[in-house]
Structure formats: C-alpha cells, structure tokens
C-alpha cells in the first residue's frame, strides 16, 4: 500500500473511531486496575463484558430505554463480579481457573438466552441504542472537538472515570487501603482494614464497569447483541492493565493504543485495500501481544496478586 | 502503680498444640515488661490474642480494671494497644508516611492529606528520637529504620501500650542501643512496653519485670532486679543449660575451601559481594558474622555454584569450581545447610524418607538399575531418625508437618550423613529452641572433630563465638575484619558489623597459645 494511502488513514474519522473503540476497553481496564490493585486477577472480564452486552440489550428491549439498558448491564456485570468474588475471595478458588470457567459459562449462557428470548432470526433484533450526544461549545474546538466531544454519553462517562479513579487511587485513603490490600493483606488487616470487604468492593466495581463496557459494545455500537460479541476485548483490557503498569491513567492510554488498532482495522477494511481481512482482524491482538512482551516484568504488579487471603493465619 | 493490663486464664489451641494454656499475667502502667520464652513457648500467640488478631478459646482481658473483649486489631488500637510484629507489617512500595496513616481516618476523609500527615510523622519522630525520613519508600530503609516506622505507626494511633515482638532479632548491636534509648524515652512519656525476647541479657538490661513462658504456661513473673541470667535461663528451658562448649583442640589441616577475591551481584543486580577472600581448613569452624542481608546468601550461592561470579575464583579441595555445576560440587564432598530450610532445605510435600535421600537419590544403595530400592531407603531413614533423634510419627510423614526443630534435624541428617569434607552451614539454628540449638552445635563440633571444614554463617554473634575457631565479619558484601575467636573483641566486632570500623589488611591477630 502506498504511503499516501497509509497517511490517508489518519483522518478525523479514524481518531473518532479510535476513541469510540477504546472506551469499552478503557472502562473495563479501569475496573480491572482496581481489582488487581486489591490483589485479585479477574480473568473473567470477558465474561463480565459479555453479560453486560447481553443484558444491556435485553434491558433496552424490555424497557425501550437505552439508559435502562445500561443500568441493567451494570447490574449484570456486578452480579458476575459478585459470583467471581464469592468463588475466589470467600471460597478461595484459584483465580485463573475461575475466571476462565466464567468466560466459557458466560459465552454459553448469553448465546443460549439470546436464542430463547430473541429467537433464531436472519437479522438480529435492533433495540434502542445509545446515540452520540455532541457537547455544545466543546464540540467546536477545532480538530479535537469533533474527535472527543461528539461521542456517546458513555464515552464521556469513561473520561470522567479515568480522572476520578486515578485521583481516588492515589489521593484518597480509600485508594491507599485498596493498594495495601493487594500488596500486603496481612499488614492491612493488622491496621483494622477488612481485606475481604475491600476486595469484594473492588470486584463489584470492576463488575459494574465491565458490564457498562460490554453495553457500550452492544448498545452504543451495534444496537444489538451478537454471539461472542466481546471477541477477546476483555483480554485486551487485561493486557491494557499490564501495559499501563497498573495505573488507571496508564491503562486508559494503553486502551487508546488498542482502540487505534481496532479503528485502523476498520478503516483499512473500508478502504478495501489489498490486505486479507483476517490479517487486519488480527491487528489489535497482535499489538496486544507485542505490548505485553515489551512491557513485561512484574515490578509494578501488586505483590499479593492472585494469592487468596485467609483471615486467621498467623505468619 | 496501677495495673494497665490483666490477662486471666487465656487459652488458645491450634491443631495439635496448646499454644497458651491458662496464661494469667499482669502488666503495670509505665513498666517495661518482658515476655521471655523459647521459640514456640507461646509468646507471639498471647500477644496476638491481646492485639485482637487471634480469638482466645477461653479467658478474659482486663484493661485498667475493666473487662474488655478485643475482637480485631481495630479494637485493640482503640484501646490504645500498638504492636510491632516480629515480621514487620509494612508495605514496601509505600512511603513511610503512607504506611503510618494507612487505615486511619484523615481530617477530610476520604481525601489523603499527605503533607499534613508527614508533619505529624515528623513531630512524632522528633519527640521520641525515632529518626526516619517520612518521604522515603520503606523498601529503601534499613531494618532498624523500618522498625522505627512500626513504632511511629503505633504512636500515631496514640498507643499507650506498645508490644514489641522480638524487636532485637534483626538489629545490629548499635541499632539495639538506639532502640533501647527510644524505649526508655517512651516509658518516660508514660507508655507501657511489652518486650518479647529470648535473649536474657537484653531482658536484664531494659526490663523491669519478666514473665517467663514455657510450653504455653507461665513459669513465673519476677523483678529483673531480683534475678539473674542463669536463673532466667533455667526457668525458660526447665533445666540447666550449657551454652559453653568444650572444644577439642584441633590442628587445622589442609585447605578445603579457598575463596579468592570474589565479586558477585545480587538478584537485584547490585554488588552483593565485593572482593571477598577467605579460607576454610580441615578440622576448623570459620564463622561469618554480620547482620542479615549483607551478602551472606550470595556468598553461599557462589560457593555452591548457584550464582555467577564476576571476579575471583573459588577452589574446593584445591580445584576450581565452575558455576552451574552444583551437582559436581556436591559430589566433591560439599554439604550445605541452607538459610531457608523451607525454601531450600526440604520439599514440604515430600515424605521424611524422600527428603533424606534427596542428595543421593540416584546413587547406591537408594537406586539400583534405575529403580528405587525401598528396603534400603527405609532402613536408611529409620537409622537416621534414630541417630538424629528426629521426632516424627513415621518416615512417611510429610516434612512440612514436622516442627521447625525436627525439620532442621532432617536437613542435618541428610547433609551430615554424607560425611562431607566441607560443610556450609547457613543459620543452622535459626528459629530453633535452646535444646535443639544445643544439639545442632554439638553436631557441628562433632563434624569438626571428624575432620570436616565448616563455614558457619550466622547473624547470632553468640553462636559464632561459642563454636567457631576463627571468624570474619561481613558488611555490605565486604570482609571488615578477621580474628581468632579466642581473642575476639566484642566491641570491635559490633563496630565492624555496623560498617563503622574496618581492620587494616593482614591484621589478623596471632593465634593464642
Ligand atoms: N497459626 C498457627 N497455626 C498452628 N499452630 C500455630 C500457629 N501459630 C502458632 N502455632 C504454634 O503455637 C505454638 C506457640 O507459637 P508462638 O506463639 O509463635 O511461640 P513464640 O512466639 O513464643 O515463639 C507453637 O507450637 C507454634 O507452632
Ligand atoms: Mg514468636
């Protein structure tokens, strides 16, 4: 492909799509940063997002309101988080196995429910989706306005959460407690911090954000549910956490890179360049793989990550 | 003086042991009260009960005459109790101030006002002489400074009663002096201190009264002014102890180990050993004294071929060793009692007999034609259990389920039964009670009498002084000095361990006659 064609890809539309594609990954990754900071690896974000995507559509279909759909998605995400939390925190099950099992279960369950509820049809149901909401004045900023401020409200919610969650993690006593629980839970316990409660809190938060992230993909992008529609973006969110060195801001930045890869893939396909589409579909995942290799090393990872915590164990 | 704390009939069982068996004890306001006892006597358990970390099976706690129930550390903190755990409860990646304020409400909760908190930390550290920089990350700090952070943590929470669990175990002699100064200051300011230790001399020096625990029971509570070290030792162990050993006179034979100008890096990539040289001869014990973390582990790794040497060379029985060839080093007659018996000494999920044959598993008589000879393994294991007095329900028991002392005997049996020419002993009595300690030392002396050369690395100066013939002091990966034990000067060694003093080269004092 010629260099002009390549440069031609970087249009306002491309950057717009980058933000749009990055926001679900960023939101899920933000939640996962908190979960991991508290010492839990939730491999099941994919499941959380899939549940959010499906129940978002269901909520919207039943109520006729996309907003209710998002709330339903959030609730579904939190329930998934709660189940995961119960298994790994209370029952102290292996986090990796539990997360993986949850992914498979959610895939089966959503596909099944989708057939039962919406029936088997040629064209998927269309429900009330979430529409872009340009922000007055801000949208008129040259260049950036169109890219950043003509998005859907859920993208604005993502901006908001990036700021709030970064601030909260490093500038509040809550953030300090969360980090302590993931670094040295026993020390936290000796200071009267309930490890179990904070871990549940983080898993629920991660679930809520994962659910909403899923509904971005279904309600804001397709206005419908398709089997396995998360298609590995949950895992990309996990990679974004590592990429971003367990920092909410970093994870959001990493999500942007993955969003760009996604957007690129769509643009190139639209240009119908002479590239096999399978190769392009691979692009975001390939970038993830390369990113994880470059940003490897565990220095920044919470020390107690994946280690179950037992209360009455004296060292 | 009024009573601050009264514990009545505290009972706490763990599976298989009664860690606290009807313990009653009274602590007076403003005193330094020692809890003295061997490892496993139940000191930590009792204090964890008082601090709300463990729930007692039975018993009552009274604070200032009132019965209280302490169900969590939070409640203990509210009652003005602070505890400095033996294994510090600090978060390495946090700053000093973050560690101090963790879990406490801030004036503008939940906003974290770190500047204001730093100010408070500074005030406390100033008042009590607890010197530490509130902004530095805890993993940068020395062990002594980390301990000061722990004390500040308790004071920040307005502790009136401070529990210190074996606070001196990890300190250099000069750091101990600093700690004692701080403790005296605390008492002056009206605090009560509970000082847990198994070191008699320290207890005599800093404490007003001592409660001696043995096997989960109180032996007695006495005034330090009305007792002495040997009486305390007898109460602690339940019999007379002899920590002085009669060493047979040995003439040192040929060199079994020569370390020549060795430098190596630590796992973190910083210089851990810098130009280290030392020799060990047949029939002698050479001690390496020093505070934990000054290159001792790296030195052992280097000798065992487990660490890359950047400069210098190591010779065993005159032959240079190659790294990554631990198998061959072992076969050449080197035995090693590793620092961490859980991580390196044994496989916790393996049975006693499996662990005993770990180093010789593919040799006769254990293995014949690629198959284990179970009869040979059994009779060997049973012999070892008898010879080393390993208290175990059977040779099939998992070593992880044995007590620390018995685990160490298993390691000892495996390493010594090979009749090695060189023994590298890393903290061989760490965590053992007085009885087991005595046993291990006797064993090492027996090996010396047999003609083995022994390199004894220990942070317990007393251990090195009691059994080694010669000693070297290590500090930040360098040898600070070398001397014969018989004319060692304690004060000098202390200064060398702290890195303050260094012996000029070639100054090893004459062997006394
Ligand atoms: N969490 C636990 N589970 C089982 N046994 C324990 C536990 N904590 C302590 N013990 C046992 O209780 C006894 C007393 O231990 P501890 O209070 O730590 O003694 P000390 O502090 O005096 O060395 C020991 O036999 C020890 O093995
Ligand atoms: Mg203890």
PDB file of N, CA and C in Angstrom, chain A residues 167 169-181 183-184 186-193 299 303 311-315, chain B residues 12 14 48 51 53-55 73-74 77 85 88-91 93-94 98-99 101-106 109-112 153 157:
ATOM      1  N   UNK A 167      -7.453   9.707  40.477  1.00  0.00           N
ATOM      2  CA  UNK A 167      -7.368  10.538  41.676  1.00  0.00           C
ATOM      3  C   UNK A 167      -7.626   9.698  42.931  1.00  0.00           C
ATOM      4  N   UNK A 169      -7.354   6.565  43.513  1.00  0.00           N
ATOM      5  CA  UNK A 169      -6.385   5.523  43.850  1.00  0.00           C
ATOM      6  C   UNK A 169      -5.163   6.099  44.565  1.00  0.00           C
ATOM      7  N   UNK A 170      -4.774   7.314  44.172  1.00  0.00           N
ATOM      8  CA  UNK A 170      -3.530   7.849  44.729  1.00  0.00           C
ATOM      9  C   UNK A 170      -3.723   8.975  45.736  1.00  0.00           C
ATOM     10  N   UNK A 171      -4.922   9.557  45.776  1.00  0.00           N
ATOM     11  CA  UNK A 171      -5.088  10.721  46.630  1.00  0.00           C
ATOM     12  C   UNK A 171      -6.156  10.551  47.695  1.00  0.00           C
ATOM     13  N   UNK A 172      -6.649   9.356  47.894  1.00  0.00           N
ATOM     14  CA  UNK A 172      -7.633   9.186  48.962  1.00  0.00           C
ATOM     15  C   UNK A 172      -7.207   8.040  49.868  1.00  0.00           C
ATOM     16  N   UNK A 173      -7.758   8.032  51.058  1.00  0.00           N
ATOM     17  CA  UNK A 173      -7.450   6.953  51.992  1.00  0.00           C
ATOM     18  C   UNK A 173      -8.021   5.628  51.470  1.00  0.00           C
ATOM     19  N   UNK A 174      -9.111   5.739  50.683  1.00  0.00           N
ATOM     20  CA  UNK A 174      -9.671   4.507  50.117  1.00  0.00           C
ATOM     21  C   UNK A 174      -8.671   3.860  49.170  1.00  0.00           C
ATOM     22  N   UNK A 175      -8.092   4.702  48.302  1.00  0.00           N
ATOM     23  CA  UNK A 175      -7.110   4.184  47.357  1.00  0.00           C
ATOM     24  C   UNK A 175      -5.937   3.542  48.089  1.00  0.00           C
ATOM     25  N   UNK A 176      -5.514   4.199  49.152  1.00  0.00           N
ATOM     26  CA  UNK A 176      -4.399   3.678  49.948  1.00  0.00           C
ATOM     27  C   UNK A 176      -4.758   2.306  50.510  1.00  0.00           C
ATOM     28  N   UNK A 177      -5.997   2.188  50.993  1.00  0.00           N
ATOM     29  CA  UNK A 177      -6.428   0.907  51.554  1.00  0.00           C
ATOM     30  C   UNK A 177      -6.465  -0.171  50.478  1.00  0.00           C
ATOM     31  N   UNK A 178      -7.008   0.193  49.311  1.00  0.00           N
ATOM     32  CA  UNK A 178      -7.083  -0.799  48.233  1.00  0.00           C
ATOM     33  C   UNK A 178      -5.686  -1.287  47.874  1.00  0.00           C
ATOM     34  N   UNK A 179      -4.764  -0.334  47.739  1.00  0.00           N
ATOM     35  CA  UNK A 179      -3.411  -0.741  47.356  1.00  0.00           C
ATOM     36  C   UNK A 179      -2.768  -1.603  48.433  1.00  0.00           C
ATOM     37  N   UNK A 180      -3.028  -1.278  49.699  1.00  0.00           N
ATOM     38  CA  UNK A 180      -2.415  -2.057  50.776  1.00  0.00           C
ATOM     39  C   UNK A 180      -2.939  -3.489  50.778  1.00  0.00           C
ATOM     40  N   UNK A 181      -4.204  -3.641  50.452  1.00  0.00           N
ATOM     41  CA  UNK A 181      -4.823  -4.959  50.456  1.00  0.00           C
ATOM     42  C   UNK A 181      -4.213  -5.858  49.387  1.00  0.00           C
ATOM     43  N   UNK A 183      -1.060  -5.406  48.259  1.00  0.00           N
ATOM     44  CA  UNK A 183       0.387  -5.531  48.445  1.00  0.00           C
ATOM     45  C   UNK A 183       0.712  -6.452  49.618  1.00  0.00           C
ATOM     46  N   UNK A 184       0.023  -6.263  50.719  1.00  0.00           N
ATOM     47  CA  UNK A 184       0.375  -6.980  51.940  1.00  0.00           C
ATOM     48  C   UNK A 184      -0.894  -7.077  52.788  1.00  0.00           C
ATOM     49  N   UNK A 186      -2.043  -8.954  54.994  1.00  0.00           N
ATOM     50  CA  UNK A 186      -1.960  -9.203  56.428  1.00  0.00           C
ATOM     51  C   UNK A 186      -1.620  -7.916  57.190  1.00  0.00           C
ATOM     52  N   UNK A 187      -0.740  -7.123  56.602  1.00  0.00           N
ATOM     53  CA  UNK A 187      -0.416  -5.839  57.220  1.00  0.00           C
ATOM     54  C   UNK A 187      -1.668  -4.968  57.275  1.00  0.00           C
ATOM     55  N   UNK A 188      -2.433  -4.981  56.206  1.00  0.00           N
ATOM     56  CA  UNK A 188      -3.669  -4.196  56.181  1.00  0.00           C
ATOM     57  C   UNK A 188      -4.593  -4.647  57.299  1.00  0.00           C
ATOM     58  N   UNK A 189      -4.703  -5.952  57.448  1.00  0.00           N
ATOM     59  CA  UNK A 189      -5.586  -6.493  58.479  1.00  0.00           C
ATOM     60  C   UNK A 189      -5.146  -6.047  59.878  1.00  0.00           C
ATOM     61  N   UNK A 190      -3.834  -6.011  60.118  1.00  0.00           N
ATOM     62  CA  UNK A 190      -3.370  -5.596  61.448  1.00  0.00           C
ATOM     63  C   UNK A 190      -3.677  -4.130  61.721  1.00  0.00           C
ATOM     64  N   UNK A 191      -4.012  -3.381  60.678  1.00  0.00           N
ATOM     65  CA  UNK A 191      -4.366  -1.981  60.883  1.00  0.00           C
ATOM     66  C   UNK A 191      -5.876  -1.798  60.849  1.00  0.00           C
ATOM     67  N   UNK A 192      -6.584  -2.907  60.951  1.00  0.00           N
ATOM     68  CA  UNK A 192      -8.036  -2.819  61.038  1.00  0.00           C
ATOM     69  C   UNK A 192      -8.726  -2.644  59.695  1.00  0.00           C
ATOM     70  N   UNK A 193      -8.019  -2.944  58.618  1.00  0.00           N
ATOM     71  CA  UNK A 193      -8.654  -2.842  57.298  1.00  0.00           C
ATOM     72  C   UNK A 193      -9.186  -4.222  56.926  1.00  0.00           C
ATOM     73  N   UNK A 299       7.612  -5.897  38.133  1.00  0.00           N
ATOM     74  CA  UNK A 299       7.969  -4.936  39.168  1.00  0.00           C
ATOM     75  C   UNK A 299       6.762  -4.150  39.662  1.00  0.00           C
ATOM     76  N   UNK A 303       1.998  -7.249  44.893  1.00  0.00           N
ATOM     77  CA  UNK A 303       2.687  -8.445  45.382  1.00  0.00           C
ATOM     78  C   UNK A 303       1.724  -9.604  45.647  1.00  0.00           C
ATOM     79  N   UNK A 311      -8.083 -15.424  56.727  1.00  0.00           N
ATOM     80  CA  UNK A 311      -8.032 -14.453  57.809  1.00  0.00           C
ATOM     81  C   UNK A 311      -7.194 -14.889  59.007  1.00  0.00           C
ATOM     82  N   UNK A 312      -7.459 -16.051  59.574  1.00  0.00           N
ATOM     83  CA  UNK A 312      -6.791 -16.368  60.832  1.00  0.00           C
ATOM     84  C   UNK A 312      -5.497 -17.145  60.657  1.00  0.00           C
ATOM     85  N   UNK A 313      -4.654 -16.705  59.738  1.00  0.00           N
ATOM     86  CA  UNK A 313      -3.385 -17.397  59.549  1.00  0.00           C
ATOM     87  C   UNK A 313      -2.267 -16.547  60.096  1.00  0.00           C
ATOM     88  N   UNK A 314      -1.656 -16.988  61.185  1.00  0.00           N
ATOM     89  CA  UNK A 314      -0.518 -16.222  61.688  1.00  0.00           C
ATOM     90  C   UNK A 314       0.718 -16.649  60.933  1.00  0.00           C
ATOM     91  N   UNK A 315       1.503 -15.679  60.580  1.00  0.00           N
ATOM     92  CA  UNK A 315       2.684 -15.970  59.763  1.00  0.00           C
ATOM     93  C   UNK A 315       3.709 -16.747  60.555  1.00  0.00           C
TER      94      UNK A 315
ATOM     95  N   UNK B  12      -5.418 -20.799  74.255  1.00  0.00           N
ATOM     96  CA  UNK B  12      -5.540 -20.812  72.798  1.00  0.00           C
ATOM     97  C   UNK B  12      -4.939 -22.101  72.250  1.00  0.00           C
ATOM     98  N   UNK B  14      -4.106 -24.562  68.926  1.00  0.00           N
ATOM     99  CA  UNK B  14      -4.003 -24.741  67.487  1.00  0.00           C
ATOM    100  C   UNK B  14      -4.092 -26.232  67.267  1.00  0.00           C
ATOM    101  N   UNK B  48      -0.841 -11.857  70.082  1.00  0.00           N
ATOM    102  CA  UNK B  48      -1.843 -11.764  69.015  1.00  0.00           C
ATOM    103  C   UNK B  48      -3.252 -11.791  69.588  1.00  0.00           C
ATOM    104  N   UNK B  51      -3.842  -8.389  70.917  1.00  0.00           N
ATOM    105  CA  UNK B  51      -3.975  -7.405  69.843  1.00  0.00           C
ATOM    106  C   UNK B  51      -5.205  -7.679  68.960  1.00  0.00           C
ATOM    107  N   UNK B  53      -5.799 -10.179  67.012  1.00  0.00           N
ATOM    108  CA  UNK B  53      -5.573 -10.925  65.771  1.00  0.00           C
ATOM    109  C   UNK B  53      -6.040 -12.359  65.907  1.00  0.00           C
ATOM    110  N   UNK B  54      -6.000 -12.873  67.126  1.00  0.00           N
ATOM    111  CA  UNK B  54      -6.469 -14.227  67.374  1.00  0.00           C
ATOM    112  C   UNK B  54      -7.560 -14.150  68.432  1.00  0.00           C
ATOM    113  N   UNK B  55      -8.509 -15.030  68.302  1.00  0.00           N
ATOM    114  CA  UNK B  55      -9.593 -15.057  69.267  1.00  0.00           C
ATOM    115  C   UNK B  55      -9.298 -16.177  70.262  1.00  0.00           C
ATOM    116  N   UNK B  73      -7.866  -6.058  65.473  1.00  0.00           N
ATOM    117  CA  UNK B  73      -6.808  -5.073  65.718  1.00  0.00           C
ATOM    118  C   UNK B  73      -7.383  -3.669  65.862  1.00  0.00           C
ATOM    119  N   UNK B  74      -8.433  -3.399  65.109  1.00  0.00           N
ATOM    120  CA  UNK B  74      -9.065  -2.082  65.180  1.00  0.00           C
ATOM    121  C   UNK B  74      -9.469  -1.779  66.626  1.00  0.00           C
ATOM    122  N   UNK B  77      -6.454  -1.168  68.778  1.00  0.00           N
ATOM    123  CA  UNK B  77      -5.943   0.185  68.550  1.00  0.00           C
ATOM    124  C   UNK B  77      -6.789   1.195  69.318  1.00  0.00           C
ATOM    125  N   UNK B  85       5.130  -6.173  65.048  1.00  0.00           N
ATOM    126  CA  UNK B  85       5.236  -7.613  64.822  1.00  0.00           C
ATOM    127  C   UNK B  85       6.665  -8.003  64.516  1.00  0.00           C
ATOM    128  N   UNK B  88       7.819  -7.497  60.136  1.00  0.00           N
ATOM    129  CA  UNK B  88       7.206  -6.181  60.060  1.00  0.00           C
ATOM    130  C   UNK B  88       5.996  -6.185  59.146  1.00  0.00           C
ATOM    131  N   UNK B  89       5.010  -5.426  59.533  1.00  0.00           N
ATOM    132  CA  UNK B  89       3.793  -5.320  58.750  1.00  0.00           C
ATOM    133  C   UNK B  89       3.834  -4.013  57.974  1.00  0.00           C
ATOM    134  N   UNK B  90       4.827  -3.893  57.128  1.00  0.00           N
ATOM    135  CA  UNK B  90       4.964  -2.666  56.346  1.00  0.00           C
ATOM    136  C   UNK B  90       4.791  -2.991  54.872  1.00  0.00           C
ATOM    137  N   UNK B  91       4.349  -1.995  54.140  1.00  0.00           N
ATOM    138  CA  UNK B  91       4.176  -2.190  52.704  1.00  0.00           C
ATOM    139  C   UNK B  91       5.356  -1.545  51.990  1.00  0.00           C
ATOM    140  N   UNK B  93       6.333  -0.823  49.014  1.00  0.00           N
ATOM    141  CA  UNK B  93       6.243   0.187  47.952  1.00  0.00           C
ATOM    142  C   UNK B  93       5.608   1.487  48.441  1.00  0.00           C
ATOM    143  N   UNK B  94       5.127   1.524  49.642  1.00  0.00           N
ATOM    144  CA  UNK B  94       4.551   2.753  50.187  1.00  0.00           C
ATOM    145  C   UNK B  94       5.656   3.588  50.843  1.00  0.00           C
ATOM    146  N   UNK B  98       2.791   7.023  54.204  1.00  0.00           N
ATOM    147  CA  UNK B  98       1.647   6.216  53.756  1.00  0.00           C
ATOM    148  C   UNK B  98       1.456   5.003  54.653  1.00  0.00           C
ATOM    149  N   UNK B  99       2.575   4.391  55.033  1.00  0.00           N
ATOM    150  CA  UNK B  99       2.486   3.259  55.944  1.00  0.00           C
ATOM    151  C   UNK B  99       1.916   3.667  57.293  1.00  0.00           C
ATOM    152  N   UNK B 101      -0.104   6.269  58.052  1.00  0.00           N
ATOM    153  CA  UNK B 101      -1.508   6.700  58.101  1.00  0.00           C
ATOM    154  C   UNK B 101      -2.478   5.631  57.607  1.00  0.00           C
ATOM    155  N   UNK B 102      -1.946   4.578  57.007  1.00  0.00           N
ATOM    156  CA  UNK B 102      -2.826   3.558  56.427  1.00  0.00           C
ATOM    157  C   UNK B 102      -3.871   3.068  57.428  1.00  0.00           C
ATOM    158  N   UNK B 103      -5.117   3.135  57.010  1.00  0.00           N
ATOM    159  CA  UNK B 103      -6.189   2.624  57.856  1.00  0.00           C
ATOM    160  C   UNK B 103      -6.748   3.653  58.820  1.00  0.00           C
ATOM    161  N   UNK B 104      -6.081   4.808  58.944  1.00  0.00           N
ATOM    162  CA  UNK B 104      -6.574   5.846  59.848  1.00  0.00           C
ATOM    163  C   UNK B 104      -7.400   6.864  59.069  1.00  0.00           C
ATOM    164  N   UNK B 105      -8.393   7.416  59.728  1.00  0.00           N
ATOM    165  CA  UNK B 105      -9.184   8.451  59.069  1.00  0.00           C
ATOM    166  C   UNK B 105      -8.405   9.750  59.027  1.00  0.00           C
ATOM    167  N   UNK B 106      -8.615  10.494  57.961  1.00  0.00           N
ATOM    168  CA  UNK B 106      -7.976  11.798  57.805  1.00  0.00           C
ATOM    169  C   UNK B 106      -8.999  12.867  58.156  1.00  0.00           C
ATOM    170  N   UNK B 109     -11.520  13.154  55.412  1.00  0.00           N
ATOM    171  CA  UNK B 109     -11.813  11.825  54.887  1.00  0.00           C
ATOM    172  C   UNK B 109     -12.793  11.915  53.724  1.00  0.00           C
ATOM    173  N   UNK B 110     -12.608  11.186  52.632  1.00  0.00           N
ATOM    174  CA  UNK B 110     -11.503  10.265  52.370  1.00  0.00           C
ATOM    175  C   UNK B 110     -10.300  10.899  51.683  1.00  0.00           C
ATOM    176  N   UNK B 111     -10.225  12.218  51.658  1.00  0.00           N
ATOM    177  CA  UNK B 111      -9.072  12.819  50.983  1.00  0.00           C
ATOM    178  C   UNK B 111      -7.798  12.582  51.789  1.00  0.00           C
ATOM    179  N   UNK B 112      -6.740  12.256  51.058  1.00  0.00           N
ATOM    180  CA  UNK B 112      -5.484  11.912  51.697  1.00  0.00           C
ATOM    181  C   UNK B 112      -4.620  13.162  51.761  1.00  0.00           C
ATOM    182  N   UNK B 153       4.114   4.133  63.743  1.00  0.00           N
ATOM    183  CA  UNK B 153       2.751   3.722  63.392  1.00  0.00           C
ATOM    184  C   UNK B 153       1.893   3.585  64.648  1.00  0.00           C
ATOM    185  N   UNK B 157      -1.195   6.269  66.300  1.00  0.00           N
ATOM    186  CA  UNK B 157      -2.529   5.821  66.720  1.00  0.00           C
ATOM    187  C   UNK B 157      -2.726   6.001  68.214  1.00  0.00           C
TER     188      UNK B 157
END
